[in-house]
Coordinates of C-alpha atoms in Angstrom, one line a residue:
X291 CA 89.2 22.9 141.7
X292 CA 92.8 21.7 142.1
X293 CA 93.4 20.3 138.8
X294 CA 90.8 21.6 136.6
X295 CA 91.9 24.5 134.1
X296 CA 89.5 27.4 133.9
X297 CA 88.1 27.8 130.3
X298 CA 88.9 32.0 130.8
X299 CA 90.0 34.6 133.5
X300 CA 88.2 37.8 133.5
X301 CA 91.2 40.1 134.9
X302 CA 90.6 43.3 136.3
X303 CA 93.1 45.8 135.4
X304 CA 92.5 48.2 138.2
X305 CA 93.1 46.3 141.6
X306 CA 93.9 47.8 144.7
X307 CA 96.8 44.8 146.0
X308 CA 98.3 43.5 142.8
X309 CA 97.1 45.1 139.5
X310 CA 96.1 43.1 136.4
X311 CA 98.8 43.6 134.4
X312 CA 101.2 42.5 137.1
X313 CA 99.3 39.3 138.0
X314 CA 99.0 38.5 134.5
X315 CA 102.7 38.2 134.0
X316 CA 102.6 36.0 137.2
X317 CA 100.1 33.8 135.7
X318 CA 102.0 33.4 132.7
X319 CA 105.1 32.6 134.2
X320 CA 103.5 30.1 136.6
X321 CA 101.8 28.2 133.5
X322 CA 105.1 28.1 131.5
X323 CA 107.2 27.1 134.8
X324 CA 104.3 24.3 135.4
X325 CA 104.3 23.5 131.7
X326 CA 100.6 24.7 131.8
X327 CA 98.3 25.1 128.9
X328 CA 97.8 28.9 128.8
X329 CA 94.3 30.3 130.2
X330 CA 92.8 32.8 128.2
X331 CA 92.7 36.0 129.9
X332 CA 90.4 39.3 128.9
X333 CA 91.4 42.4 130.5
X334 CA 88.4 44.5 132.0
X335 CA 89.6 48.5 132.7
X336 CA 88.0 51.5 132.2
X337 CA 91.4 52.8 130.0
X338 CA 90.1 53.0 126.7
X339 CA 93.1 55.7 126.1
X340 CA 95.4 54.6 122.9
X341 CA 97.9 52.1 123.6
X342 CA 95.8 50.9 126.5
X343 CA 95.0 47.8 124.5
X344 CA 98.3 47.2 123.3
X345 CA 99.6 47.3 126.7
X346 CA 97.0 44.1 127.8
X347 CA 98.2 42.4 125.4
X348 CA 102.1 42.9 125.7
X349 CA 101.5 41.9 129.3
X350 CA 100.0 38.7 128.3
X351 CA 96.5 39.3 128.4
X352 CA 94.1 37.8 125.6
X353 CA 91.7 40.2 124.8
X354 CA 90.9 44.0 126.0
X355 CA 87.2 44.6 127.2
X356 CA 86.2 48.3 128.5
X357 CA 84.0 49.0 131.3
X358 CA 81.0 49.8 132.0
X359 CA 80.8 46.7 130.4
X360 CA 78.9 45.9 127.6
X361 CA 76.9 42.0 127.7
X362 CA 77.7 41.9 123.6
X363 CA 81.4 43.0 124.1
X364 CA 82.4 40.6 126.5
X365 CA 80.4 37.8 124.6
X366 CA 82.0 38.5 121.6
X367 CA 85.6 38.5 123.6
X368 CA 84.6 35.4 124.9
X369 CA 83.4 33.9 121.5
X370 CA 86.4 34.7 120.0
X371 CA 89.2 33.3 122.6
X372 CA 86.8 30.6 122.6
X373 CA 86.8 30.0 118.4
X374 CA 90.8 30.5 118.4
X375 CA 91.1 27.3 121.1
X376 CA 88.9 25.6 118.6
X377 CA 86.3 24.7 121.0
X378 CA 82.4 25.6 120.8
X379 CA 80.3 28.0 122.7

């Protein structure tokens, strides 16, 4: 895969070595450091307390799906990360 961007990361915000926020912030810094094009990330976590969201997003994540996940929620977080790049789904 060396090479090839990935269209989106689905980022877990509960994990047990490194949480999500916490690589996010990496993977940001690696893509401005490498002059990268940024990869859409959605947050997955089972927070759905207020300011949860905000938080995902301050951190540099894309969009904020909750868990148990829903198939039309994370479609529709897809569709629209997908629509704002200005490619199709």
């Amino acid at each position: 895969m060396e090479g090839k961007p990935f269209d989106v990361i689905l980022m877990d915000v509960s994990m047990p070595f490194m949480g999500g926020m916490e690589a996010t912030e990496l993977i940001r810094a690696y893509e401005v450091e490498q002059k990268l094009e940024r990869t859409p990330i959605i947050a997955l976590t089972a927070h759905a307390m207020i300011g949860d969201r905000e938080r995902c997003l301050q951190a540099g994540m894309d969009e904020h799906v909750t868990k148990p996940l829903r198939r039309a929620d994370l479609i529709n977080a897809i569709a629209k990360l997908v629509r704002s790049s200005g490619a199709t789904v």
